[in-house]
Amino acid sequence: MRQHTAALRAANRASFYRNMTPSWQESLQDGSEARVYPFGTGRVALIAFIGTAGQPAIHSSYRPPAEAIAHGEQFLRNMTAHRARVQERRAERSAYRTQLEPGRILVSTWVYDQTNVDYYQVVAVSPSRQSVTIRKIGARSVCDGPWM
């Protein structure tokens, strides 16, 4: 007799399901997978894992098995699209090169009950041109009207 899944500790839940025989399953190269397990009552359970995670990302029950399979396939398509977006963003970040040069003055304004203005100077640019070193510089306020 199988042990009820709610009684299992969360850490053991993944291994419990991975040892059952699924009626449908698909996997991705990164270890993400979706599996459909039959129940004796005409229902099926969709269990989906992201990468090599031990906890399921999806743990749902469905009456028509086709609906569970469709959701599992959609989950894997979404994971594939997500991985592609992550790779694209990484490529964009590694291709970034700053246009700032040493000596350039940067201004930052922020408001909290008053307007504050901070000034920074670019001191150095990294050899990869992906980052800069800045230092805060002082500023002098000049009263040019009756409100200062």
JSON list of C-alpha atoms in Angstrom, two decimals:
[
{"chain": "A", "resi": 1, "resn": "MET", "atom": "CA", "xyz": [0.00, 0.00, 0.00]},
{"chain": "A", "resi": 2, "resn": "ARG", "atom": "CA", "xyz": [1.31, 3.44, -0.93]},
{"chain": "A", "resi": 3, "resn": "GLN", "atom": "CA", "xyz": [1.93, 6.02, 1.74]},
{"chain": "A", "resi": 4, "resn": "HIS", "atom": "CA", "xyz": [-0.22, 9.16, 1.49]},
{"chain": "A", "resi": 5, "resn": "THR", "atom": "CA", "xyz": [1.84, 12.01, -0.04]},
{"chain": "A", "resi": 6, "resn": "ALA", "atom": "CA", "xyz": [0.63, 14.62, 2.47]},
{"chain": "A", "resi": 7, "resn": "ALA", "atom": "CA", "xyz": [2.22, 12.58, 5.24]},
{"chain": "A", "resi": 8, "resn": "LEU", "atom": "CA", "xyz": [5.59, 12.56, 3.53]},
{"chain": "A", "resi": 9, "resn": "ARG", "atom": "CA", "xyz": [8.13, 15.20, 4.40]},
{"chain": "A", "resi": 10, "resn": "ALA", "atom": "CA", "xyz": [8.60, 17.78, 1.67]},
{"chain": "A", "resi": 11, "resn": "ALA", "atom": "CA", "xyz": [12.19, 16.67, 1.09]},
{"chain": "A", "resi": 12, "resn": "ASN", "atom": "CA", "xyz": [11.06, 13.10, 0.29]},
{"chain": "A", "resi": 13, "resn": "ARG", "atom": "CA", "xyz": [8.06, 14.02, -1.88]},
{"chain": "A", "resi": 14, "resn": "ALA", "atom": "CA", "xyz": [10.10, 14.34, -5.09]},
{"chain": "A", "resi": 15, "resn": "SER", "atom": "CA", "xyz": [11.72, 10.93, -4.70]},
{"chain": "A", "resi": 16, "resn": "PHE", "atom": "CA", "xyz": [8.33, 9.39, -3.89]},
{"chain": "A", "resi": 17, "resn": "TYR", "atom": "CA", "xyz": [6.86, 10.58, -7.18]},
{"chain": "A", "resi": 18, "resn": "ARG", "atom": "CA", "xyz": [9.99, 9.88, -9.21]},
{"chain": "A", "resi": 19, "resn": "ASN", "atom": "CA", "xyz": [9.75, 6.22, -8.15]},
{"chain": "A", "resi": 20, "resn": "MET", "atom": "CA", "xyz": [6.13, 5.85, -9.36]},
{"chain": "A", "resi": 21, "resn": "THR", "atom": "CA", "xyz": [5.43, 4.81, -12.96]},
{"chain": "A", "resi": 22, "resn": "PRO", "atom": "CA", "xyz": [4.04, 7.75, -14.97]},
{"chain": "A", "resi": 23, "resn": "SER", "atom": "CA", "xyz": [1.56, 7.30, -17.81]},
{"chain": "A", "resi": 24, "resn": "TRP", "atom": "CA", "xyz": [3.23, 10.21, -19.70]},
{"chain": "A", "resi": 25, "resn": "GLN", "atom": "CA", "xyz": [6.49, 12.08, -19.25]},
{"chain": "A", "resi": 26, "resn": "GLU", "atom": "CA", "xyz": [8.79, 14.46, -21.08]},
{"chain": "A", "resi": 27, "resn": "SER", "atom": "CA", "xyz": [12.12, 15.96, -20.07]},
{"chain": "A", "resi": 28, "resn": "LEU", "atom": "CA", "xyz": [14.42, 18.80, -21.10]},
{"chain": "A", "resi": 29, "resn": "GLN", "atom": "CA", "xyz": [18.22, 18.77, -21.24]},
{"chain": "A", "resi": 30, "resn": "ASP", "atom": "CA", "xyz": [18.48, 20.94, -18.09]},
{"chain": "A", "resi": 31, "resn": "GLY", "atom": "CA", "xyz": [16.67, 18.29, -16.04]},
{"chain": "A", "resi": 32, "resn": "SER", "atom": "CA", "xyz": [13.24, 19.94, -16.11]},
{"chain": "A", "resi": 33, "resn": "GLU", "atom": "CA", "xyz": [10.50, 17.38, -16.51]},
{"chain": "A", "resi": 34, "resn": "ALA", "atom": "CA", "xyz": [6.75, 16.91, -16.45]},
{"chain": "A", "resi": 35, "resn": "ARG", "atom": "CA", "xyz": [5.06, 13.64, -15.54]},
{"chain": "A", "resi": 36, "resn": "VAL", "atom": "CA", "xyz": [1.44, 12.48, -15.41]},
{"chain": "A", "resi": 37, "resn": "TYR", "atom": "CA", "xyz": [0.54, 9.81, -12.86]},
{"chain": "A", "resi": 38, "resn": "PRO", "atom": "CA", "xyz": [-2.78, 7.91, -12.93]},
{"chain": "A", "resi": 39, "resn": "PHE", "atom": "CA", "xyz": [-5.03, 7.64, -9.89]},
{"chain": "A", "resi": 40, "resn": "GLY", "atom": "CA", "xyz": [-7.48, 4.77, -9.43]},
{"chain": "A", "resi": 41, "resn": "THR", "atom": "CA", "xyz": [-10.44, 7.19, -9.55]},
{"chain": "A", "resi": 42, "resn": "GLY", "atom": "CA", "xyz": [-10.13, 8.30, -13.19]},
{"chain": "A", "resi": 43, "resn": "ARG", "atom": "CA", "xyz": [-8.08, 11.33, -12.22]},
{"chain": "A", "resi": 44, "resn": "VAL", "atom": "CA", "xyz": [-4.44, 12.00, -13.02]},
{"chain": "A", "resi": 45, "resn": "ALA", "atom": "CA", "xyz": [-1.79, 14.09, -11.28]},
{"chain": "A", "resi": 46, "resn": "LEU", "atom": "CA", "xyz": [0.60, 16.39, -13.14]},
{"chain": "A", "resi": 47, "resn": "ILE", "atom": "CA", "xyz": [3.95, 16.75, -11.37]},
{"chain": "A", "resi": 48, "resn": "ALA", "atom": "CA", "xyz": [6.49, 19.09, -12.97]},
{"chain": "A", "resi": 49, "resn": "PHE", "atom": "CA", "xyz": [10.03, 19.88, -11.80]},
{"chain": "A", "resi": 50, "resn": "ILE", "atom": "CA", "xyz": [12.28, 22.78, -12.81]},
{"chain": "A", "resi": 51, "resn": "GLY", "atom": "CA", "xyz": [15.84, 21.67, -13.44]},
{"chain": "A", "resi": 52, "resn": "THR", "atom": "CA", "xyz": [17.07, 19.30, -10.75]},
{"chain": "A", "resi": 53, "resn": "ALA", "atom": "CA", "xyz": [14.87, 20.79, -8.01]},
{"chain": "A", "resi": 54, "resn": "GLY", "atom": "CA", "xyz": [13.55, 18.30, -5.47]},
{"chain": "A", "resi": 55, "resn": "GLN", "atom": "CA", "xyz": [10.29, 20.17, -4.95]},
{"chain": "A", "resi": 56, "resn": "PRO", "atom": "CA", "xyz": [7.72, 20.15, -7.76]},
{"chain": "A", "resi": 57, "resn": "ALA", "atom": "CA", "xyz": [6.89, 23.44, -9.46]},
{"chain": "A", "resi": 58, "resn": "ILE", "atom": "CA", "xyz": [3.47, 22.04, -10.42]},
{"chain": "A", "resi": 59, "resn": "HIS", "atom": "CA", "xyz": [1.52, 19.46, -8.46]},
{"chain": "A", "resi": 60, "resn": "SER", "atom": "CA", "xyz": [-2.05, 19.43, -9.78]},
{"chain": "A", "resi": 61, "resn": "SER", "atom": "CA", "xyz": [-4.89, 16.96, -10.26]},
{"chain": "A", "resi": 62, "resn": "TYR", "atom": "CA", "xyz": [-6.95, 16.70, -13.47]},
{"chain": "A", "resi": 63, "resn": "ARG", "atom": "CA", "xyz": [-9.93, 14.61, -14.51]},
{"chain": "A", "resi": 64, "resn": "PRO", "atom": "CA", "xyz": [-9.25, 14.38, -18.25]},
{"chain": "A", "resi": 65, "resn": "PRO", "atom": "CA", "xyz": [-5.69, 13.06, -18.78]},
{"chain": "A", "resi": 66, "resn": "ALA", "atom": "CA", "xyz": [-5.41, 15.06, -22.02]},
{"chain": "A", "resi": 67, "resn": "GLU", "atom": "CA", "xyz": [-5.72, 18.30, -20.06]},
{"chain": "A", "resi": 68, "resn": "ALA", "atom": "CA", "xyz": [-2.88, 17.28, -17.73]},
{"chain": "A", "resi": 69, "resn": "ILE", "atom": "CA", "xyz": [-0.68, 16.35, -20.70]},
{"chain": "A", "resi": 70, "resn": "ALA", "atom": "CA", "xyz": [-1.48, 19.68, -22.42]},
{"chain": "A", "resi": 71, "resn": "HIS", "atom": "CA", "xyz": [-0.51, 21.60, -19.27]},
{"chain": "A", "resi": 72, "resn": "GLY", "atom": "CA", "xyz": [2.69, 19.55, -18.95]},
{"chain": "A", "resi": 73, "resn": "GLU", "atom": "CA", "xyz": [3.64, 20.28, -22.55]},
{"chain": "A", "resi": 74, "resn": "GLN", "atom": "CA", "xyz": [2.89, 23.98, -22.04]},
{"chain": "A", "resi": 75, "resn": "PHE", "atom": "CA", "xyz": [5.06, 24.00, -18.90]},
{"chain": "A", "resi": 76, "resn": "LEU", "atom": "CA", "xyz": [8.00, 22.55, -20.84]},
{"chain": "A", "resi": 77, "resn": "ARG", "atom": "CA", "xyz": [7.49, 25.01, -23.73]},
{"chain": "A", "resi": 78, "resn": "ASN", "atom": "CA", "xyz": [7.47, 27.87, -21.22]},
{"chain": "A", "resi": 79, "resn": "MET", "atom": "CA", "xyz": [10.64, 26.56, -19.56]},
{"chain": "A", "resi": 80, "resn": "THR", "atom": "CA", "xyz": [12.37, 26.35, -22.96]},
{"chain": "A", "resi": 81, "resn": "ALA", "atom": "CA", "xyz": [11.30, 29.91, -23.82]},
{"chain": "A", "resi": 82, "resn": "HIS", "atom": "CA", "xyz": [12.43, 31.13, -20.39]},
{"chain": "A", "resi": 83, "resn": "ARG", "atom": "CA", "xyz": [15.88, 29.55, -20.80]},
{"chain": "A", "resi": 84, "resn": "ALA", "atom": "CA", "xyz": [16.20, 31.20, -24.24]},
{"chain": "A", "resi": 85, "resn": "ARG", "atom": "CA", "xyz": [15.30, 34.62, -22.77]},
{"chain": "A", "resi": 86, "resn": "VAL", "atom": "CA", "xyz": [17.84, 34.15, -19.97]},
{"chain": "A", "resi": 87, "resn": "GLN", "atom": "CA", "xyz": [20.58, 33.28, -22.48]},
{"chain": "A", "resi": 88, "resn": "GLU", "atom": "CA", "xyz": [19.63, 36.30, -24.62]},
{"chain": "A", "resi": 89, "resn": "ARG", "atom": "CA", "xyz": [19.80, 38.67, -21.62]},
{"chain": "A", "resi": 90, "resn": "ARG", "atom": "CA", "xyz": [23.18, 37.22, -20.61]},
{"chain": "A", "resi": 91, "resn": "ALA", "atom": "CA", "xyz": [24.51, 37.82, -24.12]},
{"chain": "A", "resi": 92, "resn": "GLU", "atom": "CA", "xyz": [23.21, 41.42, -24.07]},
{"chain": "A", "resi": 93, "resn": "ARG", "atom": "CA", "xyz": [24.82, 42.09, -20.68]},
{"chain": "A", "resi": 94, "resn": "SER", "atom": "CA", "xyz": [28.18, 40.65, -21.72]},
{"chain": "A", "resi": 95, "resn": "ALA", "atom": "CA", "xyz": [28.11, 42.70, -24.94]},
{"chain": "A", "resi": 96, "resn": "TYR", "atom": "CA", "xyz": [27.48, 45.99, -23.08]},
{"chain": "A", "resi": 97, "resn": "ARG", "atom": "CA", "xyz": [30.24, 48.61, -23.22]},
{"chain": "A", "resi": 98, "resn": "THR", "atom": "CA", "xyz": [29.97, 51.95, -21.40]},
{"chain": "A", "resi": 99, "resn": "GLN", "atom": "CA", "xyz": [30.34, 55.27, -23.19]},
{"chain": "A", "resi": 100, "resn": "LEU", "atom": "CA", "xyz": [31.49, 57.09, -20.04]},
{"chain": "A", "resi": 101, "resn": "GLU", "atom": "CA", "xyz": [35.04, 58.47, -19.87]},
{"chain": "A", "resi": 102, "resn": "PRO", "atom": "CA", "xyz": [37.15, 59.51, -16.83]},
{"chain": "A", "resi": 103, "resn": "GLY", "atom": "CA", "xyz": [36.36, 63.06, -15.72]},
{"chain": "A", "resi": 104, "resn": "ARG", "atom": "CA", "xyz": [32.66, 62.89, -16.65]},
{"chain": "A", "resi": 105, "resn": "ILE", "atom": "CA", "xyz": [30.30, 64.37, -14.04]},
{"chain": "A", "resi": 106, "resn": "LEU", "atom": "CA", "xyz": [27.13, 62.44, -13.14]},
{"chain": "A", "resi": 107, "resn": "VAL", "atom": "CA", "xyz": [24.13, 63.97, -11.35]},
{"chain": "A", "resi": 108, "resn": "SER", "atom": "CA", "xyz": [21.66, 62.12, -9.12]},
{"chain": "A", "resi": 109, "resn": "THR", "atom": "CA", "xyz": [18.53, 63.80, -7.79]},
{"chain": "A", "resi": 110, "resn": "TRP", "atom": "CA", "xyz": [16.18, 62.32, -5.25]},
{"chain": "A", "resi": 111, "resn": "VAL", "atom": "CA", "xyz": [13.32, 63.66, -3.17]},
{"chain": "A", "resi": 112, "resn": "TYR", "atom": "CA", "xyz": [12.30, 63.01, 0.42]},
{"chain": "A", "resi": 113, "resn": "ASP", "atom": "CA", "xyz": [10.65, 66.07, 1.95]},
{"chain": "A", "resi": 114, "resn": "GLN", "atom": "CA", "xyz": [13.18, 68.09, -0.05]},
{"chain": "A", "resi": 115, "resn": "THR", "atom": "CA", "xyz": [15.06, 67.83, -3.31]},
{"chain": "A", "resi": 116, "resn": "ASN", "atom": "CA", "xyz": [18.57, 66.46, -2.87]},
{"chain": "A", "resi": 117, "resn": "VAL", "atom": "CA", "xyz": [21.19, 66.61, -5.58]},
{"chain": "A", "resi": 118, "resn": "ASP", "atom": "CA", "xyz": [24.36, 64.51, -5.49]},
{"chain": "A", "resi": 119, "resn": "TYR", "atom": "CA", "xyz": [27.28, 64.81, -7.90]},
{"chain": "A", "resi": 120, "resn": "TYR", "atom": "CA", "xyz": [29.71, 62.08, -8.87]},
{"chain": "A", "resi": 121, "resn": "GLN", "atom": "CA", "xyz": [32.82, 62.02, -11.06]},
{"chain": "A", "resi": 122, "resn": "VAL", "atom": "CA", "xyz": [33.94, 59.06, -13.17]},
{"chain": "A", "resi": 123, "resn": "VAL", "atom": "CA", "xyz": [37.44, 58.19, -11.93]},
{"chain": "A", "resi": 124, "resn": "ALA", "atom": "CA", "xyz": [38.25, 55.08, -13.97]},
{"chain": "A", "resi": 125, "resn": "VAL", "atom": "CA", "xyz": [36.78, 52.80, -16.61]},
{"chain": "A", "resi": 126, "resn": "SER", "atom": "CA", "xyz": [37.44, 49.05, -16.39]},
{"chain": "A", "resi": 127, "resn": "PRO", "atom": "CA", "xyz": [39.47, 47.45, -19.21]},
{"chain": "A", "resi": 128, "resn": "SER", "atom": "CA", "xyz": [36.36, 45.55, -20.34]},
{"chain": "A", "resi": 129, "resn": "ARG", "atom": "CA", "xyz": [34.43, 48.87, -20.46]},
{"chain": "A", "resi": 130, "resn": "GLN", "atom": "CA", "xyz": [31.56, 47.18, -18.62]},
{"chain": "A", "resi": 131, "resn": "SER", "atom": "CA", "xyz": [31.89, 49.16, -15.39]},
{"chain": "A", "resi": 132, "resn": "VAL", "atom": "CA", "xyz": [33.24, 52.45, -14.04]},
{"chain": "A", "resi": 133, "resn": "THR", "atom": "CA", "xyz": [34.61, 53.67, -10.73]},
{"chain": "A", "resi": 134, "resn": "ILE", "atom": "CA", "xyz": [33.01, 56.86, -9.44]},
{"chain": "A", "resi": 135, "resn": "ARG", "atom": "CA", "xyz": [33.58, 59.15, -6.47]},
{"chain": "A", "resi": 136, "resn": "LYS", "atom": "CA", "xyz": [31.19, 61.53, -4.83]},
{"chain": "A", "resi": 137, "resn": "ILE", "atom": "CA", "xyz": [32.15, 65.17, -5.26]},
{"chain": "A", "resi": 138, "resn": "GLY", "atom": "CA", "xyz": [30.92, 68.20, -3.40]},
{"chain": "A", "resi": 139, "resn": "ALA", "atom": "CA", "xyz": [28.71, 70.95, -4.71]},
{"chain": "A", "resi": 140, "resn": "ARG", "atom": "CA", "xyz": [28.13, 74.53, -3.70]},
{"chain": "A", "resi": 141, "resn": "SER", "atom": "CA", "xyz": [24.65, 76.05, -3.67]},
{"chain": "A", "resi": 142, "resn": "VAL", "atom": "CA", "xyz": [24.46, 79.63, -4.84]},
{"chain": "A", "resi": 143, "resn": "CYS", "atom": "CA", "xyz": [21.56, 81.79, -3.69]},
{"chain": "A", "resi": 144, "resn": "ASP", "atom": "CA", "xyz": [20.18, 83.51, -6.77]},
{"chain": "A", "resi": 145, "resn": "GLY", "atom": "CA", "xyz": [16.69, 84.41, -5.57]},
{"chain": "A", "resi": 146, "resn": "PRO", "atom": "CA", "xyz": [14.59, 85.25, -2.52]},
{"chain": "A", "resi": 147, "resn": "TRP", "atom": "CA", "xyz": [13.76, 81.57, -1.82]},
{"chain": "A", "resi": 148, "resn": "MET", "atom": "CA", "xyz": [17.25, 80.34, -0.79]}
]
